[in-house]
Tab-separated table of C-alpha atoms and ligand atoms in Angstrom:
chain	number	residue	atom	x	y	z
F	12	MET	CA	79.024	155.468	82.025
F	13	LYS	CA	79.914	158.998	80.962
F	14	GLU	CA	81.602	159.776	84.270
F	15	ALA	CA	83.851	156.723	84.007
F	16	TRP	CA	85.048	157.802	80.562
F	17	LEU	CA	85.592	161.378	81.657
F	18	PHE	CA	87.568	160.057	84.642
F	19	ALA	CA	89.765	157.999	82.325
F	20	ALA	CA	90.197	160.894	79.870
F	21	GLN	CA	91.182	163.153	82.755
F	22	ARG	CA	93.769	160.668	84.041
F	23	VAL	CA	95.263	159.895	80.640
F	24	SER	CA	95.470	163.562	79.642
F	25	ALA	CA	97.118	164.307	82.997
F	26	MET	CA	99.718	161.623	82.316
F	27	VAL	CA	100.433	163.178	78.934
F	28	LEU	CA	100.521	166.704	80.348
F	29	ALA	CA	102.853	166.005	83.285
F	30	PRO	CA	106.076	165.543	81.273
F	31	LEU	CA	105.002	168.053	78.613
F	32	VAL	CA	104.499	170.806	81.198
F	33	LEU	CA	108.029	170.230	82.480
F	34	LEU	CA	109.361	170.282	78.940
F	35	HIS	CA	107.378	173.435	78.262
F	36	LEU	CA	108.819	175.170	81.344
F	37	GLY	CA	112.294	174.225	80.155
F	38	THR	CA	111.486	175.564	76.698
F	39	VAL	CA	110.219	178.816	78.165
F	40	LEU	CA	113.444	179.313	80.112
F	41	TYR	CA	115.400	178.592	76.995
F	42	ALA	CA	113.247	180.630	74.627
F	43	VAL	CA	113.201	183.875	76.613
F	44	ARG	CA	116.902	184.290	76.099
F	45	GLY	CA	117.163	186.779	73.300
F	46	GLY	CA	113.743	188.390	73.320
F	47	LEU	CA	110.176	187.500	74.113
F	48	SER	CA	108.160	188.795	71.186
F	49	ALA	CA	106.213	186.306	69.067
F	50	ASP	CA	108.425	187.058	66.068
F	51	GLU	CA	111.589	186.383	68.001
F	52	ILE	CA	110.329	183.130	69.440
F	53	LEU	CA	108.953	181.983	66.121
F	54	ALA	CA	112.270	182.755	64.487
F	55	ARG	CA	113.846	180.117	66.717
F	56	THR	CA	111.138	177.499	66.548
F	57	GLU	CA	109.627	177.862	63.088
F	58	GLY	CA	109.711	174.960	60.713
F	59	SER	CA	110.317	172.325	63.353
F	60	LEU	CA	108.170	169.240	63.017
F	61	PHE	CA	109.344	168.069	66.420
F	62	TRP	CA	108.127	171.155	68.257
F	63	GLY	CA	104.981	171.174	66.200
F	64	ALA	CA	104.241	167.605	67.266
F	65	VAL	CA	105.110	168.232	70.921
F	66	TYR	CA	102.904	171.288	71.181
F	67	GLY	CA	100.169	169.707	69.087
F	68	LEU	CA	99.985	166.924	71.670
F	69	PHE	CA	100.175	169.452	74.496
F	70	VAL	CA	97.256	171.422	73.098
F	71	LEU	CA	95.193	168.296	72.571
F	72	ALA	CA	95.798	167.049	76.116
F	73	ALA	CA	95.058	170.465	77.636
F	74	ALA	CA	91.847	170.777	75.608
F	75	VAL	CA	90.718	167.440	77.051
F	76	HIS	CA	91.964	168.005	80.596
F	77	ALA	CA	90.880	171.560	81.355
F	78	PRO	CA	87.158	171.322	80.509
F	79	ILE	CA	86.710	168.136	82.570
F	80	GLY	CA	88.260	169.813	85.593
F	81	LEU	CA	86.325	173.034	85.063
F	82	ARG	CA	83.120	170.998	84.745
F	83	ALA	CA	83.699	169.538	88.212
F	84	VAL	CA	84.504	172.945	89.706
F	85	LEU	CA	81.421	174.601	88.202
F	86	GLY	CA	79.238	171.670	89.265
F	87	GLU	CA	80.304	172.014	92.874
F	88	TRP	CA	80.815	175.745	93.294
F	89	CYS	CA	78.041	177.119	91.110
F	90	ARG	CA	75.640	174.165	91.277
F	91	TRP	CA	75.574	174.150	87.494
F	92	ARG	CA	74.896	170.655	86.180
F	93	GLY	CA	73.319	168.766	83.304
F	94	ALA	CA	73.371	169.030	79.530
F	95	GLY	CA	73.886	172.820	79.483
F	96	LEU	CA	77.118	172.481	81.430
F	97	ASP	CA	78.296	169.578	79.259
F	98	ILE	CA	77.706	171.540	76.067
F	99	ALA	CA	79.385	174.650	77.462
F	100	MET	CA	82.408	172.591	78.495
F	101	ALA	CA	82.613	170.879	75.107
F	102	LEU	CA	82.627	174.333	73.481
F	103	PHE	CA	85.270	175.515	75.939
F	104	GLY	CA	87.406	172.533	74.959
F	105	LEU	CA	86.956	173.328	71.276
F	106	VAL	CA	87.953	176.955	71.844
F	107	LEU	CA	91.102	175.828	73.650
F	108	LEU	CA	91.839	173.418	70.837
F	109	ALA	CA	91.312	176.038	68.139
F	110	LEU	CA	93.422	178.693	69.873
F	111	GLY	CA	96.153	176.197	70.641
F	112	LEU	CA	96.293	174.650	67.195
F	113	ARG	CA	96.409	178.107	65.649
F	114	ALA	CA	99.585	178.784	67.605
F	115	VAL	CA	101.008	175.394	66.669
F	116	ALA	CA	100.192	176.001	62.992
F	117	ALA	CA	102.310	179.167	63.155
F	118	VAL	CA	105.303	177.072	64.188
F	119	LEU	CA	105.002	174.634	61.340
K	11	MET	CA	92.239	193.509	128.679
K	12	LYS	CA	91.012	190.797	130.955
K	13	ARG	CA	89.423	187.910	129.159
K	14	ALA	CA	85.805	187.406	130.126
K	15	ARG	CA	85.509	184.464	132.474
K	16	PRO	CA	82.974	181.808	131.550
K	17	ARG	CA	79.742	182.212	133.410
K	18	LEU	CA	80.061	179.630	136.153
K	19	VAL	CA	76.784	177.914	136.591
K	20	LYS	CA	76.130	174.938	138.843
K	21	THR	CA	78.799	172.327	138.239
K	22	GLY	CA	76.888	169.548	139.920
K	23	TYR	CA	80.121	168.321	141.421
K	24	ASP	CA	80.497	168.092	145.180
K	25	GLY	CA	84.074	166.777	145.625
K	26	PRO	CA	87.249	168.831	145.708
K	27	VAL	CA	87.658	170.316	142.233
K	28	MET	CA	91.102	169.828	140.749
K	29	ALA	CA	90.641	171.598	137.465
K	30	MET	CA	87.746	172.845	135.459
K	31	LEU	CA	87.180	172.522	131.762
K	32	GLU	CA	85.717	175.390	129.802
K	33	VAL	CA	83.142	173.652	127.699
K	34	GLU	CA	81.122	175.232	124.910
K	35	ILE	CA	78.173	173.281	123.588
K	36	TRP	CA	75.945	174.091	120.639
K	37	ARG	CA	72.387	174.629	121.816
K	38	GLY	CA	69.481	175.125	119.490
K	39	GLU	CA	66.855	173.534	117.304
K	40	GLY	CA	66.988	173.065	113.539
K	41	GLY	CA	69.058	175.704	111.803
K	42	GLY	CA	69.303	178.207	114.680
K	43	GLY	CA	71.198	178.221	117.933
K	44	ALA	CA	74.212	179.497	119.826
K	45	TRP	CA	77.230	178.294	121.806
K	46	ARG	CA	76.611	178.046	125.529
K	47	ARG	CA	79.355	177.797	128.119
K	48	TYR	CA	79.553	175.302	130.940
K	49	ALA	CA	82.155	174.601	133.581
K	50	VAL	CA	82.798	170.895	133.936
K	51	PRO	CA	85.233	169.290	136.378
K	52	HIS	CA	88.154	167.681	134.606
K	53	GLU	CA	88.702	164.087	135.647
K	54	ALA	CA	91.240	161.445	134.760
K	55	ASN	CA	90.469	159.388	131.638
K	56	GLN	CA	87.413	161.522	130.969
K	57	THR	CA	85.949	161.192	127.498
K	58	VAL	CA	84.177	163.916	125.559
K	59	LEU	CA	80.992	161.884	125.949
K	60	ASP	CA	81.539	161.959	129.747
K	61	VAL	CA	81.670	165.743	129.546
K	62	VAL	CA	78.407	165.950	127.610
K	63	THR	CA	76.782	163.469	129.977
K	64	HIS	CA	77.931	165.514	132.975
K	65	VAL	CA	76.319	168.634	131.557
K	66	GLN	CA	73.087	166.805	130.887
K	67	ARG	CA	72.911	164.999	134.230
K	68	HIS	CA	74.113	167.779	136.519
K	69	ILE	CA	73.667	171.123	134.811
K	70	ASP	CA	70.996	171.118	132.120
K	71	PRO	CA	68.791	168.050	131.622
K	72	SER	CA	67.308	169.537	128.454
K	73	LEU	CA	70.540	168.951	126.502
K	74	ALA	CA	69.886	166.592	123.582
K	75	TYR	CA	72.588	164.186	122.396
K	76	ARG	CA	72.872	160.580	121.292
K	77	PHE	CA	74.895	157.598	122.405
K	78	ALA	CA	74.374	153.912	123.097
K	79	CYS	CA	77.305	151.546	123.570
K	80	ARG	CA	79.991	153.873	124.993
K	81	VAL	CA	82.681	151.486	123.719
K	82	GLY	CA	83.092	152.473	120.078
K	83	MET	CA	80.833	149.907	118.474
K	84	CYS	CA	77.457	151.451	117.729
K	85	GLY	CA	78.545	154.617	115.943
K	86	SER	CA	75.872	156.834	117.465
K	87	CYS	CA	77.933	159.280	119.559
K	88	ALA	CA	79.707	161.233	116.815
K	89	MET	CA	79.977	165.007	117.319
K	90	THR	CA	82.221	167.840	116.234
K	91	VAL	CA	84.876	168.358	118.882
K	92	ASN	CA	87.023	171.475	118.535
K	93	GLY	CA	86.229	171.555	114.836
K	94	ARG	CA	86.897	167.891	114.144
K	95	PRO	CA	84.322	165.118	113.767
K	96	ARG	CA	85.018	162.397	116.328
K	97	TRP	CA	83.482	159.449	118.129
K	98	THR	CA	83.065	161.058	121.509
K	99	CYS	CA	82.902	157.880	123.612
K	100	ARG	CA	86.441	156.946	122.599
K	101	THR	CA	87.927	160.429	122.502
K	102	HIS	CA	89.638	161.485	125.690
K	103	VAL	CA	89.230	165.092	126.675
K	104	SER	CA	92.998	165.286	127.068
K	105	GLN	CA	93.361	164.452	123.350
K	106	ALA	CA	90.814	166.954	122.155
K	107	ALA	CA	90.948	169.913	124.567
K	108	ARG	CA	93.003	172.964	123.710
K	109	LYS	CA	94.231	174.817	126.794
K	110	GLY	CA	91.488	173.279	128.885
K	111	ARG	CA	88.794	174.273	126.430
K	112	VAL	CA	86.478	172.028	124.495
K	113	ARG	CA	83.885	173.107	121.977
K	114	ILE	CA	81.326	170.430	121.175
K	115	GLY	CA	78.894	170.792	118.300
K	116	PRO	CA	76.679	168.583	116.146
K	117	LEU	CA	78.083	166.748	113.115
K	118	ARG	CA	78.485	168.761	109.925
K	119	ASN	CA	76.636	167.919	106.679
K	120	LEU	CA	73.551	166.575	108.463
K	121	PRO	CA	70.471	168.517	109.599
K	122	VAL	CA	70.451	169.337	113.306
K	123	ILE	CA	67.420	168.095	115.208
K	124	ARG	CA	68.353	169.709	118.496
K	125	ASP	CA	71.627	170.569	120.244
K	126	LEU	CA	74.068	167.730	119.513
K	127	ALA	CA	71.594	165.324	117.918
K	128	VAL	CA	71.596	165.336	114.107
K	129	ASP	CA	69.168	163.655	111.773
K	130	MET	CA	71.054	160.667	110.352
K	131	ALA	CA	68.336	159.936	107.767
K	132	PRO	CA	70.127	161.485	104.741
K	133	PHE	CA	73.217	159.404	105.552
K	134	PHE	CA	71.278	156.136	105.724
K	135	GLU	CA	68.971	157.004	102.821
K	136	LYS	CA	71.977	157.352	100.539
K	137	TRP	CA	73.165	154.002	101.855
K	138	ARG	CA	69.803	152.418	101.058
K	139	ASP	CA	69.452	154.086	97.660
K	140	ALA	CA	72.848	152.752	96.596
K	141	GLY	CA	71.746	149.231	97.524
K	142	ALA	CA	74.910	148.960	99.602
K	143	ARG	CA	74.079	145.677	101.248
K	144	PHE	CA	75.039	142.058	100.818
K	145	VAL	CA	73.175	140.218	98.067
K	146	PRO	CA	73.282	136.462	98.688
K	147	SER	CA	74.335	134.616	95.544
K	148	GLY	CA	72.397	131.551	96.569
K	149	GLU	CA	75.394	129.386	95.698
K	150	PRO	CA	78.378	128.664	97.903
K	151	PRO	CA	81.524	130.012	96.177
K	152	GLU	CA	83.108	127.349	93.965
K	153	GLU	CA	86.502	127.928	95.517
K	154	PRO	CA	86.648	128.341	99.290
K	155	VAL	CA	87.269	131.950	100.294
K	156	ARG	CA	90.810	132.161	101.663
K	157	PRO	CA	91.516	134.905	104.222
K	158	ASP	CA	94.719	135.837	102.392
K	159	GLU	CA	93.395	136.034	98.840
K	160	PRO	CA	93.659	139.559	97.388
K	161	GLU	CA	89.930	140.188	97.105
K	162	ARG	CA	89.250	139.063	100.651
K	163	ARG	CA	92.044	141.314	101.881
K	164	ALA	CA	90.549	144.261	99.963
K	165	ALA	CA	87.142	143.532	101.481
K	166	ASP	CA	88.541	143.048	104.988
K	167	ALA	CA	90.350	146.387	104.814
K	168	GLY	CA	87.029	148.213	104.810
K	169	ILE	CA	84.764	145.911	106.736
K	170	GLU	CA	84.923	147.410	110.243
K	171	CYS	CA	82.673	150.387	109.525
K	172	ILE	CA	80.407	151.318	112.444
K	173	ASN	CA	78.194	153.722	110.423
K	174	CYS	CA	79.112	156.657	112.614
K	175	ALA	CA	78.997	159.257	109.775
K	176	VAL	CA	82.233	160.834	110.978
K	177	CYS	CA	83.622	160.528	107.434
K	178	TYR	CA	80.404	161.995	106.035
K	179	ALA	CA	80.808	165.027	108.303
K	180	ALA	CA	84.503	165.402	107.498
K	181	CYS	CA	84.053	165.313	103.724
K	182	ASP	CA	84.041	168.532	101.659
K	183	SER	CA	82.651	166.719	98.629
K	184	VAL	CA	79.588	165.812	100.695
K	185	ALA	CA	79.249	169.488	101.652
K	186	TRP	CA	79.634	170.682	98.064
K	187	ASN	CA	77.600	168.107	96.250
K	188	PRO	CA	74.198	166.840	97.381
K	189	ASP	CA	74.420	163.976	94.876
K	190	TYR	CA	77.579	162.578	96.421
K	191	PRO	CA	76.800	159.401	98.388
K	192	GLY	CA	79.703	159.932	100.768
K	193	PRO	CA	82.731	157.893	101.806
K	194	ALA	CA	81.003	155.286	103.983
K	195	VAL	CA	78.534	154.133	101.332
K	196	LEU	CA	81.244	153.850	98.699
K	197	ASN	CA	83.528	152.056	101.121
K	198	ARG	CA	80.750	149.545	101.711
K	199	LEU	CA	80.148	149.078	97.971
K	200	TRP	CA	83.847	148.364	97.570
K	201	THR	CA	83.844	145.683	100.266
K	202	LEU	CA	80.800	144.089	98.596
K	203	ALA	CA	82.393	144.233	95.150
K	204	ASN	CA	85.338	142.301	96.586
K	205	ASP	CA	83.245	139.756	98.450
K	206	ARG	CA	83.117	136.599	96.345
K	207	ARG	CA	80.054	135.373	98.234
K	208	ASP	CA	78.082	138.422	97.059
K	209	GLY	CA	75.833	137.772	94.071
K	210	ASP	CA	75.695	141.242	92.511
K	211	ARG	CA	79.181	142.628	91.922
K	212	ASP	CA	78.141	144.405	88.721
K	213	GLY	CA	75.121	145.912	90.444
K	214	HIS	CA	77.336	147.293	93.200
K	215	LEU	CA	79.771	148.751	90.665
K	216	ASP	CA	76.899	150.310	88.729
K	217	ALA	CA	75.538	151.804	91.955
K	218	ALA	CA	78.964	153.327	92.625
K	219	GLY	CA	79.140	154.485	88.973
K	220	ALA	CA	78.588	158.218	88.894
K	221	GLY	CA	78.941	158.748	92.654
K	222	CYS	CA	82.503	157.519	93.067
K	223	HIS	CA	83.731	160.035	90.485
K	224	LEU	CA	82.514	162.908	92.654
K	225	CYS	CA	85.254	162.049	95.173
K	226	ARG	CA	88.160	164.491	94.919
K	227	SER	CA	90.571	162.315	96.905
K	228	HIS	CA	91.045	164.869	99.676
K	229	GLN	CA	91.339	161.978	102.181
K	230	GLU	CA	89.464	163.814	104.908
K	231	CYS	CA	87.510	160.608	105.518
K	232	ALA	CA	90.630	158.508	105.963
K	233	ASP	CA	92.023	161.111	108.313
K	234	ALA	CA	88.877	161.204	110.455
K	235	CYS	CA	87.595	157.608	110.449
K	236	PRO	CA	87.761	156.455	114.076
K	237	THR	CA	88.181	152.800	113.163
K	238	GLY	CA	91.104	153.616	110.896
K	239	LEU	CA	89.480	152.733	107.568
K	240	ASN	CA	90.576	154.379	104.350
K	241	PRO	CA	87.464	155.097	102.278
K	242	THR	CA	89.527	157.166	99.806
K	243	ALA	CA	91.491	154.047	98.871
K	244	ALA	CA	88.249	152.102	98.503
K	245	ILE	CA	86.846	154.820	96.229
K	246	ALA	CA	90.011	154.800	94.121
K	247	GLY	CA	89.465	151.055	93.685
K	248	LEU	CA	85.867	151.681	92.646
K	249	LYS	CA	86.893	154.301	90.082
K	250	ARG	CA	89.260	151.756	88.518
K	251	GLU	CA	86.786	148.897	88.491
K	252	VAL	CA	83.892	151.059	87.294
K	253	PHE	CA	86.012	152.125	84.325
K	254	ARG	CA	87.025	148.532	83.640
K	255	ARG	CA	83.362	147.682	83.560
K	256	ALA	CA	82.631	150.608	81.204
K	257	LEU	CA	85.279	149.126	78.914
K	258	GLY	CA	83.235	145.943	78.943
K	259	GLY	CA	85.889	144.238	81.029
K	260	ARG	CA	85.824	141.263	83.291
K	261	THR	CA	83.065	140.398	85.656
K	262	ARG	CA	83.659	138.112	88.595
K	263	GLU	CA	82.808	135.017	86.551
K	264	GLY	CA	85.480	135.980	84.051
K	265	ARG	CA	88.266	136.174	86.619
K	266	GLN	CA	90.688	133.449	87.523
O	26	SF4	S1	83.996	154.649	107.211
O	26	SF4	FE1	84.801	155.133	109.289
O	26	SF4	S2	84.129	157.273	109.645
O	26	SF4	FE2	82.886	156.487	107.951
O	26	SF4	S3	80.992	155.718	108.888
O	26	SF4	FE3	82.420	153.956	108.725
O	26	SF4	S4	83.526	153.905	110.682
O	26	SF4	FE4	82.528	155.917	110.561
O	27	FES	S1	78.471	155.389	121.982
O	27	FES	FE1	78.634	153.701	120.613
O	27	FES	S2	80.324	154.298	119.339
O	27	FES	FE2	80.285	155.871	120.845
């Protein structure tokens, strides 16, 4: 019942992402005031457990959500299916997770 | 520039002509073919099927198409009318024509045999392969089935399917994914899963298993279904119940 689990993971991660995306947009609007470079943003957010936790969750949900969606798109548009696709999507999820957590680690 | 007039062939109509319809019909065998134009007299309460029948009886007897009941029960007359899959026996020309023009083609997503007749085999084979039919439990239900109980209502909501394949032709997921069983089959599995007299609820949910998750909830089926069913809602129900079953959740015996 792999598809049923992926369906549930997709739904749950979407539920997590929906409010976090809104929060993120708000944060972006707020954070751009006073400079957009990584240093400037980090200067305002560094050392915050709260933001670390929020973005940690965001990254986790995105790393679950995006590969499942991409898997469906590739299956339909490129007729790519089977174990190769599943492995590629798992790796894609891990890359998202690694890149995202790296950014979160910088905040902490 | 003057628009080219349709080539007026024999209309086969001998009375005073009030208005003519510009009709384009797909003609050809298998994968190939072309649109051909016909002039058909417009009559009151004329259906699209009447138009096709007029062409076949009075203009070109070699036109292939399919119908049987002419009253919206058998599901055999479905065609693509001005880009939309429809049951042609219950579609008035006045509903479907745009500026007096009607373009009638075969259903999408099914192989064309000739002209307007498609091969329905893939549609029914998917139905058969999914085992989407009633499995007698052998026992009368312990509790009488009440018409207003939730499961019966869920089953009743999808029961009036006439197997016309209009939803199958309307669906992009069917076009994109050869493994997708299509809205009608899944709708049927959902009615069976909600029928307490059926003896194989788990089997029906397992049959829907992977297939129902290929639905992208575009609702093209619900929009097109001539009998007003909502297969998308049925499929959403299947997705839920299939997951509940993957969690090892309740079967029918376990429910109050
Ligand atoms: S669900 Fe509706 S559109 Fe699809 S086959 Fe049944 S009656 Fe036709
Ligand atoms: S001819 Fe039977 S449904 Fe149209």
